[in-house]
Coordinates of C-alpha atoms in Angstrom, one line a residue:
M6 CA 125.6 197.6 221.4
N7 CA 125.4 196.1 224.9
A8 CA 127.0 193.0 226.3
A9 CA 123.9 190.9 225.8
T10 CA 123.9 191.6 222.1
S11 CA 127.6 190.7 221.9
I12 CA 127.0 187.4 223.7
T13 CA 124.1 186.7 221.2
Q14 CA 126.2 187.3 218.1
A15 CA 129.4 185.6 219.3
P16 CA 128.1 182.0 219.4
V17 CA 126.9 182.0 215.7
A18 CA 130.0 180.2 214.6
D19 CA 129.8 177.8 217.5
V20 CA 126.2 176.9 216.4
E21 CA 127.4 176.3 212.9
L22 CA 130.2 174.1 214.0
K23 CA 127.8 172.2 216.3
Q24 CA 125.4 171.7 213.3
L25 CA 128.4 170.4 211.2
N26 CA 129.3 168.0 214.0
E27 CA 125.7 166.8 214.4
A28 CA 125.5 166.2 210.6
T29 CA 128.7 164.1 210.8
A30 CA 127.2 162.2 213.7
Q31 CA 124.0 161.6 211.9
R32 CA 125.9 160.3 208.9
E33 CA 127.8 157.9 211.0
S34 CA 124.6 156.8 212.7
A35 CA 122.9 156.2 209.3
T36 CA 125.9 154.1 208.2
N37 CA 125.8 151.9 211.4
N38 CA 122.0 151.8 211.6
P39 CA 120.5 152.0 208.2
N40 CA 117.0 150.9 209.4
D41 CA 116.9 153.5 212.2
S42 CA 113.6 155.4 211.9
S43 CA 115.3 158.6 213.1
S44 CA 117.2 158.7 209.8
I45 CA 114.0 159.2 207.8
D46 CA 114.3 162.3 205.5
E47 CA 111.5 164.7 206.5
R48 CA 112.6 167.6 204.2
P49 CA 110.0 169.0 201.7
I50 CA 110.1 167.9 198.1
H51 CA 112.5 169.8 195.9
S52 CA 110.1 170.4 193.0
A53 CA 106.3 170.3 192.9
L54 CA 106.4 169.6 189.2
S55 CA 105.9 166.1 187.9
E56 CA 108.8 164.2 186.2
S57 CA 107.2 164.7 182.8
Q58 CA 106.9 168.5 183.4
R59 CA 110.5 168.8 184.5
S60 CA 111.7 166.7 181.5
A61 CA 109.6 169.0 179.2
L62 CA 111.1 172.1 180.6
L63 CA 114.6 170.8 180.4
A64 CA 113.9 169.7 176.8
V65 CA 112.9 173.2 175.9
A66 CA 116.0 174.5 177.7
S67 CA 118.2 172.0 175.9
F68 CA 116.8 172.9 172.4
A69 CA 117.2 176.6 173.1
A70 CA 120.8 176.0 174.2
A71 CA 121.4 174.2 170.9
I72 CA 121.1 177.5 169.0
S73 CA 124.5 178.6 170.3
P74 CA 126.6 175.7 169.0
A75 CA 124.4 175.2 166.0
S76 CA 125.1 178.8 165.0
T77 CA 128.8 177.8 164.9
T78 CA 128.6 174.4 163.2
T79 CA 126.1 175.2 160.5
Y80 CA 128.9 177.6 159.4
Y81 CA 131.6 174.9 159.0
P82 CA 130.5 173.4 155.6
A83 CA 130.3 176.9 154.1
I84 CA 133.8 178.0 155.2
T85 CA 135.3 177.6 151.8
T86 CA 132.4 179.2 150.0
L87 CA 132.3 182.2 152.4
A88 CA 136.0 182.8 152.0
R89 CA 135.6 182.8 148.3
D90 CA 132.5 185.0 148.1
L91 CA 133.9 187.6 150.6
D92 CA 137.3 187.5 149.1
V93 CA 139.2 186.5 152.3
S94 CA 141.3 183.6 153.4
I95 CA 140.1 180.5 155.2
T96 CA 142.3 181.6 158.2
Q97 CA 140.2 184.8 158.4
I98 CA 137.0 182.9 158.3
N99 CA 138.3 180.6 161.1
L100 CA 139.1 183.8 163.0
S101 CA 135.4 184.7 162.9
I102 CA 134.8 181.3 164.6
S103 CA 137.3 182.2 167.4
V104 CA 135.8 185.6 167.9
Y105 CA 132.3 184.0 168.0
Q106 CA 133.5 181.7 170.8
I107 CA 135.1 184.5 172.8
F108 CA 131.8 186.4 172.9
Q109 CA 130.1 183.0 173.5
G110 CA 132.1 182.8 176.7
L111 CA 131.7 186.4 178.0
A112 CA 128.0 187.2 177.3
P113 CA 126.4 184.6 179.5
T114 CA 127.8 186.3 182.6
V115 CA 125.3 189.1 182.0
A116 CA 122.5 186.8 181.1
A117 CA 123.0 184.7 184.2
A118 CA 123.0 187.7 186.5
L119 CA 119.8 189.0 184.9
S120 CA 118.1 185.7 185.2
D121 CA 118.9 185.4 188.9
R122 CA 117.3 188.8 189.5
Y123 CA 114.4 188.9 187.1
G124 CA 113.8 185.2 186.2
R125 CA 114.8 182.7 183.6
R126 CA 111.9 183.2 181.2
P127 CA 112.2 186.9 180.4
V128 CA 116.0 186.5 179.8
Y129 CA 115.3 183.5 177.5
L130 CA 112.8 185.6 175.4
G131 CA 115.2 188.6 175.3
C132 CA 118.1 186.4 174.1
L133 CA 116.1 184.7 171.4
F134 CA 114.6 188.0 170.1
I135 CA 118.1 189.5 169.7
N136 CA 119.3 186.3 168.0
I137 CA 116.5 186.6 165.5
A138 CA 117.6 190.2 164.6
A139 CA 121.3 189.2 164.3
N140 CA 120.5 186.3 161.9
L141 CA 118.4 188.6 159.8
G142 CA 121.4 191.0 159.5
L143 CA 123.8 188.1 158.7
A144 CA 121.6 186.9 155.9
R145 CA 121.7 190.3 154.2
Q146 CA 125.4 191.4 154.9
E147 CA 127.8 191.9 152.1
N148 CA 131.4 192.1 153.6
Y149 CA 133.7 190.6 156.1
T150 CA 133.5 193.5 158.6
S151 CA 129.7 193.1 158.8
L152 CA 130.1 189.4 159.2
M153 CA 132.4 189.8 162.2
V154 CA 130.2 192.4 163.9
L155 CA 127.0 190.5 163.4
R156 CA 128.5 187.2 164.4
C157 CA 129.5 188.8 167.7
L158 CA 125.9 189.9 168.3
Q159 CA 124.7 186.5 167.3
S160 CA 127.0 184.8 169.7
S161 CA 126.2 187.1 172.6
S162 CA 122.5 186.5 172.2
S163 CA 122.5 182.8 171.6
S164 CA 125.1 181.9 174.3
G165 CA 123.0 183.2 177.1
T166 CA 120.7 180.3 176.7
V167 CA 123.5 177.9 177.6
A168 CA 124.0 179.4 181.1
L169 CA 120.2 179.5 181.5
G170 CA 120.0 175.8 180.9
Q171 CA 122.3 175.1 183.8
A172 CA 120.2 177.4 186.0
V173 CA 117.0 175.6 185.0
M174 CA 118.7 172.3 185.9
D175 CA 119.6 173.6 189.3
D176 CA 116.1 174.9 189.9
L177 CA 114.4 171.5 189.1
V178 CA 116.7 168.6 189.7
T179 CA 118.3 167.0 192.8
S180 CA 121.8 165.5 192.9
E181 CA 120.9 161.8 192.7
E182 CA 119.1 162.3 189.3
R183 CA 121.6 164.8 187.8
G184 CA 123.3 162.3 185.5
K185 CA 120.0 161.4 183.8
Y186 CA 118.7 165.0 183.5
M187 CA 122.1 166.4 182.7
A188 CA 122.2 164.1 179.6
Y189 CA 118.9 165.7 178.5
L190 CA 120.4 169.2 178.9
T191 CA 123.7 168.2 177.2
L192 CA 121.8 166.8 174.3
G193 CA 121.1 170.2 172.9
L194 CA 124.8 171.2 173.3
V195 CA 126.0 168.2 171.3
M196 CA 123.1 167.9 168.8
G197 CA 123.9 171.5 167.7
P198 CA 127.4 170.5 166.6
A199 CA 126.3 167.2 165.2
L200 CA 123.3 168.3 163.1
G201 CA 124.5 171.8 162.3
P202 CA 127.0 170.7 159.7
L203 CA 124.5 168.5 157.9
I204 CA 121.9 171.3 157.7
G205 CA 124.6 173.8 156.8
G206 CA 126.0 171.6 154.1
L207 CA 122.5 171.0 152.5
L208 CA 121.6 174.7 152.6
S209 CA 125.0 175.9 151.4
Q210 CA 125.2 173.5 148.5
Y211 CA 121.7 174.0 147.2
L212 CA 120.6 177.4 148.3
G213 CA 123.8 179.3 149.1
W214 CA 125.4 180.3 152.4
R215 CA 122.9 183.0 153.1
A216 CA 120.2 180.3 153.5
I217 CA 122.1 179.2 156.7
F218 CA 121.3 182.4 158.4
W219 CA 117.7 182.5 157.2
F220 CA 117.4 179.0 158.6
L221 CA 118.9 180.1 162.0
M222 CA 116.5 183.1 162.1
I223 CA 113.5 180.8 161.5
L224 CA 114.8 178.4 164.2
G225 CA 115.2 181.2 166.7
G226 CA 111.7 182.3 165.9
F227 CA 110.4 178.8 166.5
F228 CA 112.1 178.6 169.9
F229 CA 110.8 182.1 170.8
V230 CA 107.2 181.0 170.2
L231 CA 107.8 177.7 172.0
T232 CA 109.3 179.5 175.0
F233 CA 106.6 182.2 175.1
T234 CA 103.8 179.6 174.9
F235 CA 105.0 176.7 177.1
F236 CA 108.1 177.6 179.2
R237 CA 107.2 178.5 182.8
E238 CA 109.4 180.4 185.2
T239 CA 111.6 178.2 187.3
N240 CA 113.7 180.7 189.4
R241 CA 113.2 179.5 193.0
S242 CA 113.2 183.0 194.4
I243 CA 110.1 183.7 192.2
V244 CA 108.2 180.4 192.1
G245 CA 109.8 178.4 194.9
D246 CA 109.4 174.7 194.2
G247 CA 107.3 175.6 191.1
S248 CA 104.0 175.9 193.0
V249 CA 104.0 179.6 193.6
P250 CA 102.5 181.7 190.7
P251 CA 104.9 184.2 189.1
P252 CA 103.8 187.7 188.3
K253 CA 101.3 187.9 185.4
W254 CA 103.8 189.4 183.0
N255 CA 106.1 186.4 183.6
R256 CA 103.6 183.6 182.9
S257 CA 103.6 181.4 179.9
L258 CA 100.6 181.5 177.5
V259 CA 99.6 178.1 178.8
Q260 CA 99.6 179.3 182.4
I261 CA 97.5 182.3 181.4
L262 CA 94.9 180.3 179.5
R263 CA 94.8 177.3 182.0
K264 CA 94.7 177.7 185.7
D265 CA 97.4 176.0 187.6
K266 CA 96.2 173.3 190.0
L267 CA 99.3 173.3 192.3
V268 CA 98.8 174.6 195.8
P269 CA 101.2 177.4 196.4
N270 CA 104.0 176.6 198.9
R271 CA 105.5 180.0 199.8
E272 CA 107.8 178.5 202.3
S273 CA 109.8 177.0 199.4
L274 CA 110.6 180.5 198.1
Q275 CA 114.3 181.4 198.3
K276 CA 115.6 184.8 199.2
K277 CA 115.4 187.1 196.3
R278 CA 118.7 188.5 195.0
I279 CA 119.2 192.2 195.1
G280 CA 120.8 193.9 192.1
V281 CA 122.6 192.3 189.2
N282 CA 126.1 190.9 189.6
P283 CA 127.7 189.9 186.3
L284 CA 130.9 189.0 188.2
A285 CA 129.2 186.1 190.1
S286 CA 130.6 183.6 187.6
V287 CA 134.1 185.0 188.2
Q288 CA 133.6 184.7 192.0
I289 CA 132.8 181.0 191.5
L290 CA 136.1 180.5 189.6
C291 CA 138.0 182.1 192.6
N292 CA 137.3 178.8 194.5
K293 CA 140.3 176.5 193.8
E294 CA 138.2 173.4 193.5
N295 CA 135.8 175.0 191.1
F296 CA 138.7 176.5 189.2
I297 CA 140.5 173.2 188.7
V298 CA 137.3 171.3 187.6
C299 CA 136.2 174.1 185.3
M300 CA 139.6 174.6 183.7
Y301 CA 140.1 170.9 183.1
G302 CA 136.6 170.6 181.5
A303 CA 137.5 173.6 179.4
L304 CA 140.7 172.0 178.3
L305 CA 138.8 168.9 177.2
F306 CA 136.2 171.0 175.5
G307 CA 138.9 173.0 173.6
G308 CA 140.3 169.9 172.1
Y309 CA 136.9 168.5 171.2
A310 CA 135.9 171.8 169.6
S311 CA 139.1 171.6 167.5
V312 CA 138.3 168.1 166.4
I313 CA 134.8 169.2 165.2
S314 CA 136.0 172.4 163.5
I315 CA 138.6 170.7 161.3
F316 CA 136.6 167.6 160.5
A317 CA 134.8 169.4 157.6
T318 CA 137.9 170.7 155.8
Q319 CA 139.8 167.4 156.4
L320 CA 137.0 165.4 154.7
E321 CA 137.0 167.8 151.8
E322 CA 140.8 167.7 151.3
R323 CA 141.5 164.1 152.0
Y324 CA 138.3 162.4 150.6
G325 CA 137.0 165.0 148.1
Y326 CA 133.6 165.1 149.8
S327 CA 130.8 167.5 148.9
Q328 CA 129.3 169.8 151.5
V329 CA 126.3 167.4 151.9
Q330 CA 128.6 164.4 152.3
V331 CA 130.6 166.3 154.9
G332 CA 127.4 167.2 156.8
L333 CA 126.3 163.5 156.8
C334 CA 129.7 162.5 158.3
Y335 CA 128.9 164.6 161.3
L336 CA 125.9 162.4 162.3
P337 CA 128.0 160.0 164.3
F338 CA 128.9 162.9 166.7
G339 CA 125.2 163.3 167.3
V340 CA 124.3 159.6 167.7
G341 CA 127.2 159.0 170.0
S342 CA 126.2 162.0 172.2
I343 CA 122.6 160.9 172.4
L344 CA 123.5 157.4 173.5
S345 CA 125.5 158.8 176.4
R346 CA 122.1 159.4 178.1
W347 CA 121.9 155.6 178.5
T348 CA 125.6 154.9 179.0
A349 CA 127.3 157.6 180.9
G350 CA 124.2 159.2 182.4
K351 CA 123.0 155.9 184.0
M352 CA 126.5 155.1 185.2
I353 CA 126.9 158.5 186.9
D354 CA 123.6 158.2 188.8
W355 CA 124.3 154.6 189.7
N356 CA 127.7 155.5 191.1
F357 CA 126.3 158.4 193.0
K358 CA 123.9 156.1 194.8
R359 CA 126.5 153.4 195.3
E360 CA 128.9 156.0 197.0
A361 CA 126.0 157.4 199.0
E362 CA 125.3 154.0 200.5
K363 CA 129.0 153.4 201.3
Q364 CA 129.2 156.8 203.0
G365 CA 125.9 156.5 204.9
L366 CA 123.9 159.2 202.9
K367 CA 120.2 158.3 202.7
I368 CA 118.9 159.0 199.2
V369 CA 115.2 160.1 199.0
K370 CA 113.8 160.8 195.5
N371 CA 113.0 164.5 194.8
R372 CA 114.7 165.6 198.0
Q373 CA 117.8 167.7 197.7
Q374 CA 120.6 166.1 199.7
D375 CA 122.9 167.9 202.1
L376 CA 126.3 167.1 200.5
S377 CA 128.5 169.0 203.0
Q378 CA 129.3 165.7 204.6
Y379 CA 129.5 163.6 201.4
D380 CA 132.6 163.0 199.4
I381 CA 130.9 164.0 196.1
E382 CA 134.2 164.2 194.3
K383 CA 134.7 160.5 194.5
A384 CA 131.2 159.8 193.3
R385 CA 131.6 161.9 190.2
L386 CA 135.3 161.6 189.3
T387 CA 135.4 157.8 189.7
I388 CA 133.4 157.7 186.5
S389 CA 135.3 160.5 184.8
F390 CA 138.8 159.1 184.9
P391 CA 138.2 156.0 182.7
M392 CA 136.2 158.0 180.2
I393 CA 139.0 160.6 180.0
F394 CA 141.5 157.9 179.2
A395 CA 139.2 156.5 176.6
T396 CA 138.7 160.0 175.0
C397 CA 142.5 160.4 174.8
G398 CA 142.9 157.1 173.1
F399 CA 140.1 157.7 170.6
V400 CA 141.3 161.2 169.7
V401 CA 144.8 159.8 168.9
A402 CA 143.3 157.0 166.8
Y403 CA 141.2 159.6 165.0
G404 CA 144.3 161.7 164.1
W405 CA 146.3 158.8 162.7
L406 CA 143.4 157.3 160.8
M407 CA 143.0 160.7 159.1
Q408 CA 146.7 161.1 158.6
Y409 CA 146.9 157.8 156.6
N410 CA 143.6 158.4 154.7
T411 CA 142.1 155.1 155.9
H412 CA 138.6 154.1 154.9
V413 CA 136.1 156.7 156.1
A414 CA 134.1 154.1 157.9
S415 CA 136.8 153.6 160.5
V416 CA 137.0 157.4 161.0
L417 CA 133.2 157.6 161.5
V418 CA 133.3 154.8 164.1
I419 CA 136.0 156.7 166.0
V420 CA 134.2 160.0 166.0
F421 CA 131.1 158.2 167.3
L422 CA 133.2 156.8 170.2
I423 CA 134.8 160.2 170.8
A424 CA 131.4 161.9 171.1
N425 CA 130.0 159.2 173.4
V426 CA 132.8 159.2 176.0
F427 CA 133.4 162.9 175.8
T428 CA 129.8 163.7 176.4
G429 CA 130.0 161.4 179.4
V430 CA 133.0 163.3 180.8
L431 CA 131.1 166.6 180.2
I432 CA 128.0 165.2 182.1
A433 CA 130.1 164.1 185.1
N434 CA 132.1 167.4 185.1
S435 CA 129.0 169.5 185.1
A436 CA 127.2 167.3 187.7
L437 CA 130.2 167.7 190.1
L438 CA 130.2 171.5 189.6
N439 CA 126.4 171.7 190.2
D440 CA 126.9 169.7 193.4
L441 CA 129.6 172.0 194.6
N442 CA 127.6 175.1 193.9
P443 CA 124.0 174.5 194.9
G444 CA 121.6 177.4 194.2
N445 CA 124.1 179.1 191.8
G446 CA 123.1 177.4 188.6
A447 CA 123.0 180.5 186.4
A448 CA 126.4 181.9 187.5
L449 CA 127.9 178.4 187.3
G450 CA 126.6 177.9 183.8
A451 CA 128.2 181.2 182.8
A452 CA 131.5 180.3 184.5
M453 CA 131.6 176.9 182.7
N454 CA 130.7 178.6 179.4
L455 CA 133.3 181.2 179.9
T456 CA 136.2 178.8 180.4
R457 CA 135.0 176.3 177.8
C458 CA 134.5 178.9 175.0
L459 CA 137.7 180.8 175.6
M460 CA 139.6 177.5 175.5
G461 CA 137.7 176.4 172.5
A462 CA 138.4 179.6 170.7
G463 CA 142.1 179.1 171.3
G464 CA 142.0 175.5 170.2
V465 CA 140.1 176.3 167.0
A466 CA 142.4 179.2 166.1
A467 CA 145.6 177.1 166.7
V468 CA 144.6 173.7 165.2
T469 CA 144.7 174.6 161.5
P470 CA 148.2 176.1 161.6
L471 CA 149.4 173.2 163.8
I472 CA 148.1 170.6 161.3
N473 CA 149.7 172.5 158.4
K474 CA 153.0 172.3 160.3
I475 CA 153.1 168.8 161.9
G476 CA 150.2 167.0 160.4
I477 CA 146.9 165.9 161.9
G478 CA 148.3 162.7 163.5
Y479 CA 150.8 164.5 165.7
T480 CA 148.3 167.3 166.4
A481 CA 145.8 164.7 167.8
T482 CA 148.6 163.0 169.8
A483 CA 149.7 166.4 171.2
T484 CA 146.1 167.2 172.2
A485 CA 145.7 163.9 174.1
G486 CA 149.1 164.5 175.6
V487 CA 148.1 167.8 177.1
W488 CA 144.9 166.3 178.5
L489 CA 146.9 163.6 180.2
A490 CA 149.7 165.9 181.4
V491 CA 147.1 168.1 183.3
L492 CA 145.0 165.2 184.6
P493 CA 146.9 165.0 187.9
A494 CA 145.3 168.3 188.8
L495 CA 141.9 166.7 188.6
Y496 CA 143.2 163.8 190.7
V497 CA 144.1 166.3 193.4
V498 CA 140.4 167.3 193.5
Y499 CA 139.5 163.6 193.7
S500 CA 141.7 163.0 196.7
K501 CA 141.7 166.4 198.5
G502 CA 138.5 168.2 197.4
Y503 CA 136.3 166.8 200.3
T504 CA 139.0 167.8 202.8
W505 CA 139.2 171.3 201.3
R506 CA 135.4 171.8 201.6
K507 CA 135.3 170.7 205.3
A508 CA 138.2 173.0 206.2
A509 CA 136.7 175.9 204.3
L510 CA 133.3 175.4 206.1
R511 CA 135.0 175.3 209.5
S512 CA 137.2 178.2 208.7
S513 CA 134.3 180.3 207.5
A514 CA 132.2 179.5 210.6
Q515 CA 135.1 180.3 213.0
G516 CA 135.9 183.5 211.1
R517 CA 132.4 184.8 211.4
G518 CA 132.4 184.0 215.1
E519 CA 135.7 185.9 215.7
G520 CA 134.4 188.8 213.6
S521 CA 131.3 189.1 215.6
R522 CA 133.3 189.2 218.8
V523 CA 135.7 191.9 217.5
A524 CA 132.8 194.0 216.0
S525 CA 130.9 194.0 219.3
P526 CA 131.9 197.1 221.4
S527 CA 132.4 196.9 225.1
P528 CA 129.3 197.6 227.2

């Protein structure tokens, strides 16, 4: 390598630093001169698909993602019946829930890596097909060992759809609309836990617990047909902004039968990833900001999963409810979560735009913003903190209302409020992580799923013995206490996260510059 080559490589870091400083200057200029024509955003659109098309794709992704939590919660009303028929204890059946959640956390790392390489659509279809087979086996199994093994397979196949949902979100949606669309995606994740117990209760009481797995098999088959027929590929390395046709084998039935009218924009194609890296989600967690936000979200999710899991048995023991009545009592969870689309979702998007105006970031619809010079942590977490405090208060109230066997109406109002504010926290948490990791939706989805499911598995396994020892009131109080005790870690992200990102960017640019100088041999 000659001296000219060395000189060419060495300034790379200087160029990156110059670009960073120019971005800062442009931001300050936009703040001081908001009407300056030079601040007009000339970047291409993020997605060539219409808003209705994007909403439809996210709806399919949301419903497909609902299979994973639904496979858990349809199980809850049948816990007592399953334990009796398989001649095992309720603790052993609860262990099957914990094992399910462990595999639910681990499996998406593989699904995410495959979808980054080969596309979202084929991985969706593969996950759904395996899920159909697993439910067929569960409907016909006769012993506890078979139940455990097949539940692991069921979990591994269904949970991949959760990570894929985050990837589709990242492919289609820009930061300023993330609150609204994230609510659509989150809807499936919370509707599964909400409607699952109702459906499971009806099926278990009138047709037996095997009917639950027959139902899940039919549901998986329906989503398989829906995905095969309507769901188009969204991976930006394959279809770009959605206008580039995918390979024929990766087209939906609708695309095959009806010619797409979009003009291909091949400049929107992102670089195709080489190989399959299932550890990409672990690498995301190696970043301290990602780690803190993911782990706090997982801690909240673990407590919420515990609340949902013991709700059925508490209603049976304290109020003498039937399986159908128990299932109906889960409806407030679903209604509260659905309404978060119009409460938390709108607040999150409104606050993003408000903070953008304060910081001089110009918002252009359907244009992905450069957030490297934007304190996104304040935009997202300003909304999160009050909702976290509200969640803590409602969970404590829930525990003590149950402890004293108050009228069930008061309990149902509280679980509605818990679901509404918790879903809001989940939306803000997920939106922040997506903003911090643009272009890594699949791996990020797997990372979030990994931490949430492992924490949820621990919470579900521990909650019943803890209630037996200290009562549900003190258990709920302890859960909220843990959330509040760890909250300062999230405040550190709120106050220091933006500084960390700027320092990391400068350090990375300088490091590459020094590396190129050292690597260049003398002439």
